[in-house]
Amino acid sequence: GTEVSRSGVIASADSGVTAAAAEAEQVAGDTTSFAGTWITAPRTRGGGGGPPGIERFADVLNDAGRAAAATYDERFDDPALSCSPSSIIRVWSEPNSVSEVTQASDEIVIRHEFMDTRRVVDMTTREHPETTDGGFTGHSVGWFEDSALVIETVGFSAGVLLPHPGVLHSEDMRIVERLTLSDDGKQLTREYEVTDPQYFTKPYTGSSRWNRSEIALGTYDCTELSGINNVRPAED
């Protein structure tokens, strides 16, 4: 039979792997193009490593941020129950999830398989409109600093930054992402900084990595689960 590791991938003969592999090979040596499909790089898992749950953010959240987090109950408030990826920080980190980047001179489109998420980055300006439609993707503008792609996003609706353990954010959140490629063009690294003057005492930062994928972007087709089974019980 076939052995598949915990982070392995099963691909059928008709999954589009052959065509995607050819495209990946074509752009693999290009260190300036982010275009193509990507899959989250395996992460090291293990025990220990700091306090559990929301306490990991004790030095980031202010009193308002902690109060907001205290109202969160993932049994009823996890955005995934409503087929939402929660935030542009959360959606990038789904294990073994495929993402696709389409790059043009005036815009960059980032699509994630998780929850069929789609983002558009305006490359023609560094200015944001005075009002936006909000939502979890906000409004993104981007520019290049040497070979790094910098994306600034504002204009969010208040919501959930990280559903586990439950870090909330206000409409004043600002996210700056910096995307770079490895020397051979086969790995993408994304560093991010999240600021929120209403809920944070300092920026929340992190990074993650993706490898060029031989698997075409699929469709998630989430099924809504936030119906009667997820109604918060009335308080006594």
JSON list of N, CA, C and O in Angstrom, two decimals, residues 140-181:
[
{"chain": "A", "resi": 140, "resn": "SER", "atom": "N", "xyz": [-6.32, 46.40, 1.06]},
{"chain": "A", "resi": 140, "resn": "SER", "atom": "CA", "xyz": [-4.87, 46.17, 0.98]},
{"chain": "A", "resi": 140, "resn": "SER", "atom": "C", "xyz": [-4.23, 46.96, -0.14]},
{"chain": "A", "resi": 140, "resn": "SER", "atom": "O", "xyz": [-4.75, 47.01, -1.26]},
{"chain": "A", "resi": 141, "resn": "VAL", "atom": "N", "xyz": [-3.09, 47.57, 0.17]},
{"chain": "A", "resi": 141, "resn": "VAL", "atom": "CA", "xyz": [-2.23, 48.19, -0.84]},
{"chain": "A", "resi": 141, "resn": "VAL", "atom": "C", "xyz": [-0.85, 47.56, -0.70]},
{"chain": "A", "resi": 141, "resn": "VAL", "atom": "O", "xyz": [-0.46, 47.10, 0.38]},
{"chain": "A", "resi": 142, "resn": "GLY", "atom": "N", "xyz": [-0.10, 47.52, -1.80]},
{"chain": "A", "resi": 142, "resn": "GLY", "atom": "CA", "xyz": [1.20, 46.87, -1.76]},
{"chain": "A", "resi": 142, "resn": "GLY", "atom": "C", "xyz": [2.24, 47.59, -2.58]},
{"chain": "A", "resi": 142, "resn": "GLY", "atom": "O", "xyz": [1.93, 48.40, -3.46]},
{"chain": "A", "resi": 143, "resn": "TRP", "atom": "N", "xyz": [3.50, 47.30, -2.27]},
{"chain": "A", "resi": 143, "resn": "TRP", "atom": "CA", "xyz": [4.63, 47.88, -3.01]},
{"chain": "A", "resi": 143, "resn": "TRP", "atom": "C", "xyz": [5.84, 46.97, -2.79]},
{"chain": "A", "resi": 143, "resn": "TRP", "atom": "O", "xyz": [5.85, 46.12, -1.89]},
{"chain": "A", "resi": 144, "resn": "PHE", "atom": "N", "xyz": [6.83, 47.16, -3.62]},
{"chain": "A", "resi": 144, "resn": "PHE", "atom": "CA", "xyz": [8.05, 46.38, -3.51]},
{"chain": "A", "resi": 144, "resn": "PHE", "atom": "C", "xyz": [9.15, 47.20, -2.84]},
{"chain": "A", "resi": 144, "resn": "PHE", "atom": "O", "xyz": [9.32, 48.38, -3.14]},
{"chain": "A", "resi": 145, "resn": "GLU", "atom": "N", "xyz": [9.87, 46.58, -1.93]},
{"chain": "A", "resi": 145, "resn": "GLU", "atom": "CA", "xyz": [11.09, 47.13, -1.36]},
{"chain": "A", "resi": 145, "resn": "GLU", "atom": "C", "xyz": [12.19, 46.16, -1.74]},
{"chain": "A", "resi": 145, "resn": "GLU", "atom": "O", "xyz": [12.32, 45.10, -1.14]},
{"chain": "A", "resi": 146, "resn": "ASP", "atom": "N", "xyz": [12.96, 46.52, -2.77]},
{"chain": "A", "resi": 146, "resn": "ASP", "atom": "CA", "xyz": [13.89, 45.59, -3.41]},
{"chain": "A", "resi": 146, "resn": "ASP", "atom": "C", "xyz": [13.07, 44.39, -3.90]},
{"chain": "A", "resi": 146, "resn": "ASP", "atom": "O", "xyz": [12.13, 44.58, -4.65]},
{"chain": "A", "resi": 147, "resn": "SER", "atom": "N", "xyz": [13.37, 43.19, -3.45]},
{"chain": "A", "resi": 147, "resn": "SER", "atom": "CA", "xyz": [12.63, 42.02, -3.93]},
{"chain": "A", "resi": 147, "resn": "SER", "atom": "C", "xyz": [11.51, 41.60, -2.97]},
{"chain": "A", "resi": 147, "resn": "SER", "atom": "O", "xyz": [10.81, 40.62, -3.22]},
{"chain": "A", "resi": 148, "resn": "ALA", "atom": "N", "xyz": [11.33, 42.35, -1.87]},
{"chain": "A", "resi": 148, "resn": "ALA", "atom": "CA", "xyz": [10.30, 42.02, -0.89]},
{"chain": "A", "resi": 148, "resn": "ALA", "atom": "C", "xyz": [8.98, 42.69, -1.26]},
{"chain": "A", "resi": 148, "resn": "ALA", "atom": "O", "xyz": [8.94, 43.86, -1.66]},
{"chain": "A", "resi": 149, "resn": "LEU", "atom": "N", "xyz": [7.88, 41.95, -1.13]},
{"chain": "A", "resi": 149, "resn": "LEU", "atom": "CA", "xyz": [6.56, 42.49, -1.34]},
{"chain": "A", "resi": 149, "resn": "LEU", "atom": "C", "xyz": [5.98, 42.89, 0.01]},
{"chain": "A", "resi": 149, "resn": "LEU", "atom": "O", "xyz": [5.85, 42.06, 0.92]},
{"chain": "A", "resi": 150, "resn": "VAL", "atom": "N", "xyz": [5.65, 44.18, 0.16]},
{"chain": "A", "resi": 150, "resn": "VAL", "atom": "CA", "xyz": [5.08, 44.69, 1.40]},
{"chain": "A", "resi": 150, "resn": "VAL", "atom": "C", "xyz": [3.60, 44.98, 1.17]},
{"chain": "A", "resi": 150, "resn": "VAL", "atom": "O", "xyz": [3.23, 45.64, 0.19]},
{"chain": "A", "resi": 151, "resn": "ILE", "atom": "N", "xyz": [2.75, 44.47, 2.06]},
{"chain": "A", "resi": 151, "resn": "ILE", "atom": "CA", "xyz": [1.31, 44.66, 1.95]},
{"chain": "A", "resi": 151, "resn": "ILE", "atom": "C", "xyz": [0.80, 45.30, 3.25]},
{"chain": "A", "resi": 151, "resn": "ILE", "atom": "O", "xyz": [1.04, 44.77, 4.34]},
{"chain": "A", "resi": 152, "resn": "GLU", "atom": "N", "xyz": [0.12, 46.42, 3.11]},
{"chain": "A", "resi": 152, "resn": "GLU", "atom": "CA", "xyz": [-0.49, 47.10, 4.26]},
{"chain": "A", "resi": 152, "resn": "GLU", "atom": "C", "xyz": [-2.00, 46.99, 4.13]},
{"chain": "A", "resi": 152, "resn": "GLU", "atom": "O", "xyz": [-2.57, 47.31, 3.09]},
{"chain": "A", "resi": 153, "resn": "THR", "atom": "N", "xyz": [-2.66, 46.55, 5.21]},
{"chain": "A", "resi": 153, "resn": "THR", "atom": "CA", "xyz": [-4.11, 46.35, 5.17]},
{"chain": "A", "resi": 153, "resn": "THR", "atom": "C", "xyz": [-4.76, 47.04, 6.36]},
{"chain": "A", "resi": 153, "resn": "THR", "atom": "O", "xyz": [-4.34, 46.86, 7.50]},
{"chain": "A", "resi": 154, "resn": "VAL", "atom": "N", "xyz": [-5.80, 47.83, 6.08]},
{"chain": "A", "resi": 154, "resn": "VAL", "atom": "CA", "xyz": [-6.60, 48.50, 7.10]},
{"chain": "A", "resi": 154, "resn": "VAL", "atom": "C", "xyz": [-8.06, 48.37, 6.71]},
{"chain": "A", "resi": 154, "resn": "VAL", "atom": "O", "xyz": [-8.41, 47.70, 5.74]},
{"chain": "A", "resi": 155, "resn": "GLY", "atom": "N", "xyz": [-8.94, 49.04, 7.47]},
{"chain": "A", "resi": 155, "resn": "GLY", "atom": "CA", "xyz": [-10.36, 49.06, 7.10]},
{"chain": "A", "resi": 155, "resn": "GLY", "atom": "C", "xyz": [-11.10, 47.78, 7.42]},
{"chain": "A", "resi": 155, "resn": "GLY", "atom": "O", "xyz": [-12.02, 47.38, 6.71]},
{"chain": "A", "resi": 156, "resn": "PHE", "atom": "N", "xyz": [-10.72, 47.12, 8.49]},
{"chain": "A", "resi": 156, "resn": "PHE", "atom": "CA", "xyz": [-11.39, 45.88, 8.89]},
{"chain": "A", "resi": 156, "resn": "PHE", "atom": "C", "xyz": [-12.67, 46.18, 9.66]},
{"chain": "A", "resi": 156, "resn": "PHE", "atom": "O", "xyz": [-12.81, 47.23, 10.28]},
{"chain": "A", "resi": 157, "resn": "SER", "atom": "N", "xyz": [-13.56, 45.22, 9.66]},
{"chain": "A", "resi": 157, "resn": "SER", "atom": "CA", "xyz": [-14.64, 45.22, 10.64]},
{"chain": "A", "resi": 157, "resn": "SER", "atom": "C", "xyz": [-14.10, 44.59, 11.91]},
{"chain": "A", "resi": 157, "resn": "SER", "atom": "O", "xyz": [-13.22, 43.73, 11.86]},
{"chain": "A", "resi": 158, "resn": "ALA", "atom": "N", "xyz": [-14.59, 45.01, 13.07]},
{"chain": "A", "resi": 158, "resn": "ALA", "atom": "CA", "xyz": [-14.16, 44.39, 14.32]},
{"chain": "A", "resi": 158, "resn": "ALA", "atom": "C", "xyz": [-14.48, 42.91, 14.26]},
{"chain": "A", "resi": 158, "resn": "ALA", "atom": "O", "xyz": [-15.53, 42.49, 13.76]},
{"chain": "A", "resi": 159, "resn": "GLY", "atom": "N", "xyz": [-13.56, 42.08, 14.77]},
{"chain": "A", "resi": 159, "resn": "GLY", "atom": "CA", "xyz": [-13.79, 40.65, 14.67]},
{"chain": "A", "resi": 159, "resn": "GLY", "atom": "C", "xyz": [-12.78, 39.84, 15.46]},
{"chain": "A", "resi": 159, "resn": "GLY", "atom": "O", "xyz": [-12.23, 40.31, 16.47]},
{"chain": "A", "resi": 160, "resn": "VAL", "atom": "N", "xyz": [-12.52, 38.63, 14.98]},
{"chain": "A", "resi": 160, "resn": "VAL", "atom": "CA", "xyz": [-11.65, 37.67, 15.67]},
{"chain": "A", "resi": 160, "resn": "VAL", "atom": "C", "xyz": [-10.35, 37.53, 14.89]},
{"chain": "A", "resi": 160, "resn": "VAL", "atom": "O", "xyz": [-10.35, 37.06, 13.76]},
{"chain": "A", "resi": 161, "resn": "LEU", "atom": "N", "xyz": [-9.25, 37.94, 15.50]},
{"chain": "A", "resi": 161, "resn": "LEU", "atom": "CA", "xyz": [-7.95, 37.81, 14.86]},
{"chain": "A", "resi": 161, "resn": "LEU", "atom": "C", "xyz": [-7.50, 36.35, 14.85]},
{"chain": "A", "resi": 161, "resn": "LEU", "atom": "O", "xyz": [-7.10, 35.82, 13.81]},
{"chain": "A", "resi": 162, "resn": "LEU", "atom": "N", "xyz": [-7.57, 35.71, 16.00]},
{"chain": "A", "resi": 162, "resn": "LEU", "atom": "CA", "xyz": [-7.17, 34.31, 16.15]},
{"chain": "A", "resi": 162, "resn": "LEU", "atom": "C", "xyz": [-8.27, 33.57, 16.91]},
{"chain": "A", "resi": 162, "resn": "LEU", "atom": "O", "xyz": [-8.48, 33.83, 18.10]},
{"chain": "A", "resi": 163, "resn": "PRO", "atom": "N", "xyz": [-8.97, 32.64, 16.26]},
{"chain": "A", "resi": 163, "resn": "PRO", "atom": "CA", "xyz": [-10.09, 31.95, 16.92]},
{"chain": "A", "resi": 163, "resn": "PRO", "atom": "C", "xyz": [-9.66, 31.00, 18.02]},
{"chain": "A", "resi": 163, "resn": "PRO", "atom": "O", "xyz": [-10.45, 30.64, 18.88]},
{"chain": "A", "resi": 164, "resn": "HIS", "atom": "N", "xyz": [-8.42, 30.58, 17.99]},
{"chain": "A", "resi": 164, "resn": "HIS", "atom": "CA", "xyz": [-7.89, 29.70, 19.04]},
{"chain": "A", "resi": 164, "resn": "HIS", "atom": "C", "xyz": [-6.58, 30.31, 19.54]},
{"chain": "A", "resi": 164, "resn": "HIS", "atom": "O", "xyz": [-5.60, 30.32, 18.78]},
{"chain": "A", "resi": 165, "resn": "PRO", "atom": "N", "xyz": [-6.59, 30.94, 20.69]},
{"chain": "A", "resi": 165, "resn": "PRO", "atom": "CA", "xyz": [-7.53, 30.79, 21.80]},
{"chain": "A", "resi": 165, "resn": "PRO", "atom": "C", "xyz": [-8.69, 31.78, 21.82]},
{"chain": "A", "resi": 165, "resn": "PRO", "atom": "O", "xyz": [-9.56, 31.70, 22.67]},
{"chain": "A", "resi": 166, "resn": "GLY", "atom": "N", "xyz": [-8.71, 32.78, 20.96]},
{"chain": "A", "resi": 166, "resn": "GLY", "atom": "CA", "xyz": [-9.77, 33.77, 20.95]},
{"chain": "A", "resi": 166, "resn": "GLY", "atom": "C", "xyz": [-9.25, 35.16, 21.21]},
{"chain": "A", "resi": 166, "resn": "GLY", "atom": "O", "xyz": [-9.54, 35.78, 22.24]},
{"chain": "A", "resi": 167, "resn": "VAL", "atom": "N", "xyz": [-8.45, 35.69, 20.27]},
{"chain": "A", "resi": 167, "resn": "VAL", "atom": "CA", "xyz": [-7.94, 37.05, 20.34]},
{"chain": "A", "resi": 167, "resn": "VAL", "atom": "C", "xyz": [-8.78, 37.91, 19.42]},
{"chain": "A", "resi": 167, "resn": "VAL", "atom": "O", "xyz": [-8.85, 37.65, 18.21]},
{"chain": "A", "resi": 168, "resn": "LEU", "atom": "N", "xyz": [-9.43, 38.92, 19.97]},
{"chain": "A", "resi": 168, "resn": "LEU", "atom": "CA", "xyz": [-10.31, 39.77, 19.18]},
{"chain": "A", "resi": 168, "resn": "LEU", "atom": "C", "xyz": [-9.58, 41.05, 18.78]},
{"chain": "A", "resi": 168, "resn": "LEU", "atom": "O", "xyz": [-8.55, 41.40, 19.35]},
{"chain": "A", "resi": 169, "resn": "HIS", "atom": "N", "xyz": [-10.13, 41.73, 17.77]},
{"chain": "A", "resi": 169, "resn": "HIS", "atom": "CA", "xyz": [-9.54, 42.99, 17.31]},
{"chain": "A", "resi": 169, "resn": "HIS", "atom": "C", "xyz": [-10.64, 44.00, 17.03]},
{"chain": "A", "resi": 169, "resn": "HIS", "atom": "O", "xyz": [-11.80, 43.64, 16.81]},
{"chain": "A", "resi": 170, "resn": "SER", "atom": "N", "xyz": [-10.26, 45.27, 17.01]},
{"chain": "A", "resi": 170, "resn": "SER", "atom": "CA", "xyz": [-11.20, 46.34, 16.73]},
{"chain": "A", "resi": 170, "resn": "SER", "atom": "C", "xyz": [-11.12, 46.73, 15.26]},
{"chain": "A", "resi": 170, "resn": "SER", "atom": "O", "xyz": [-10.31, 46.20, 14.50]},
{"chain": "A", "resi": 171, "resn": "GLU", "atom": "N", "xyz": [-11.95, 47.70, 14.87]},
{"chain": "A", "resi": 171, "resn": "GLU", "atom": "CA", "xyz": [-11.93, 48.18, 13.49]},
{"chain": "A", "resi": 171, "resn": "GLU", "atom": "C", "xyz": [-10.70, 49.03, 13.19]},
{"chain": "A", "resi": 171, "resn": "GLU", "atom": "O", "xyz": [-10.46, 49.41, 12.04]},
{"chain": "A", "resi": 172, "resn": "ASP", "atom": "N", "xyz": [-9.91, 49.33, 14.22]},
{"chain": "A", "resi": 172, "resn": "ASP", "atom": "CA", "xyz": [-8.69, 50.13, 14.03]},
{"chain": "A", "resi": 172, "resn": "ASP", "atom": "C", "xyz": [-7.45, 49.27, 13.80]},
{"chain": "A", "resi": 172, "resn": "ASP", "atom": "O", "xyz": [-6.34, 49.81, 13.76]},
{"chain": "A", "resi": 173, "resn": "MET", "atom": "N", "xyz": [-7.63, 47.98, 13.65]},
{"chain": "A", "resi": 173, "resn": "MET", "atom": "CA", "xyz": [-6.47, 47.10, 13.43]},
{"chain": "A", "resi": 173, "resn": "MET", "atom": "C", "xyz": [-5.79, 47.44, 12.11]},
{"chain": "A", "resi": 173, "resn": "MET", "atom": "O", "xyz": [-6.42, 47.77, 11.12]},
{"chain": "A", "resi": 174, "resn": "ARG", "atom": "N", "xyz": [-4.47, 47.33, 12.12]},
{"chain": "A", "resi": 174, "resn": "ARG", "atom": "CA", "xyz": [-3.64, 47.53, 10.93]},
{"chain": "A", "resi": 174, "resn": "ARG", "atom": "C", "xyz": [-2.66, 46.37, 10.84]},
{"chain": "A", "resi": 174, "resn": "ARG", "atom": "O", "xyz": [-2.05, 45.99, 11.84]},
{"chain": "A", "resi": 175, "resn": "ILE", "atom": "N", "xyz": [-2.52, 45.79, 9.65]},
{"chain": "A", "resi": 175, "resn": "ILE", "atom": "CA", "xyz": [-1.62, 44.66, 9.45]},
{"chain": "A", "resi": 175, "resn": "ILE", "atom": "C", "xyz": [-0.65, 44.99, 8.32]},
{"chain": "A", "resi": 175, "resn": "ILE", "atom": "O", "xyz": [-1.06, 45.41, 7.24]},
{"chain": "A", "resi": 176, "resn": "VAL", "atom": "N", "xyz": [0.63, 44.79, 8.58]},
{"chain": "A", "resi": 176, "resn": "VAL", "atom": "CA", "xyz": [1.66, 44.94, 7.56]},
{"chain": "A", "resi": 176, "resn": "VAL", "atom": "C", "xyz": [2.33, 43.58, 7.37]},
{"chain": "A", "resi": 176, "resn": "VAL", "atom": "O", "xyz": [2.83, 42.98, 8.34]},
{"chain": "A", "resi": 177, "resn": "GLU", "atom": "N", "xyz": [2.32, 43.09, 6.14]},
{"chain": "A", "resi": 177, "resn": "GLU", "atom": "CA", "xyz": [2.94, 41.80, 5.81]},
{"chain": "A", "resi": 177, "resn": "GLU", "atom": "C", "xyz": [4.13, 42.04, 4.89]},
{"chain": "A", "resi": 177, "resn": "GLU", "atom": "O", "xyz": [4.07, 42.91, 4.01]},
{"chain": "A", "resi": 178, "resn": "ARG", "atom": "N", "xyz": [5.17, 41.26, 5.08]},
{"chain": "A", "resi": 178, "resn": "ARG", "atom": "CA", "xyz": [6.36, 41.36, 4.24]},
{"chain": "A", "resi": 178, "resn": "ARG", "atom": "C", "xyz": [6.66, 39.97, 3.69]},
{"chain": "A", "resi": 178, "resn": "ARG", "atom": "O", "xyz": [7.00, 39.05, 4.45]},
{"chain": "A", "resi": 179, "resn": "LEU", "atom": "N", "xyz": [6.53, 39.83, 2.37]},
{"chain": "A", "resi": 179, "resn": "LEU", "atom": "CA", "xyz": [6.72, 38.54, 1.72]},
{"chain": "A", "resi": 179, "resn": "LEU", "atom": "C", "xyz": [8.05, 38.53, 0.98]},
{"chain": "A", "resi": 179, "resn": "LEU", "atom": "O", "xyz": [8.37, 39.46, 0.24]},
{"chain": "A", "resi": 180, "resn": "THR", "atom": "N", "xyz": [8.82, 37.47, 1.20]},
{"chain": "A", "resi": 180, "resn": "THR", "atom": "CA", "xyz": [10.10, 37.31, 0.52]},
{"chain": "A", "resi": 180, "resn": "THR", "atom": "C", "xyz": [10.22, 35.87, 0.01]},
{"chain": "A", "resi": 180, "resn": "THR", "atom": "O", "xyz": [9.56, 34.96, 0.52]},
{"chain": "A", "resi": 181, "resn": "LEU", "atom": "N", "xyz": [11.08, 35.69, -1.01]},
{"chain": "A", "resi": 181, "resn": "LEU", "atom": "CA", "xyz": [11.34, 34.38, -1.57]},
{"chain": "A", "resi": 181, "resn": "LEU", "atom": "C", "xyz": [12.74, 33.92, -1.23]},
{"chain": "A", "resi": 181, "resn": "LEU", "atom": "O", "xyz": [13.65, 34.73, -1.07]}
]
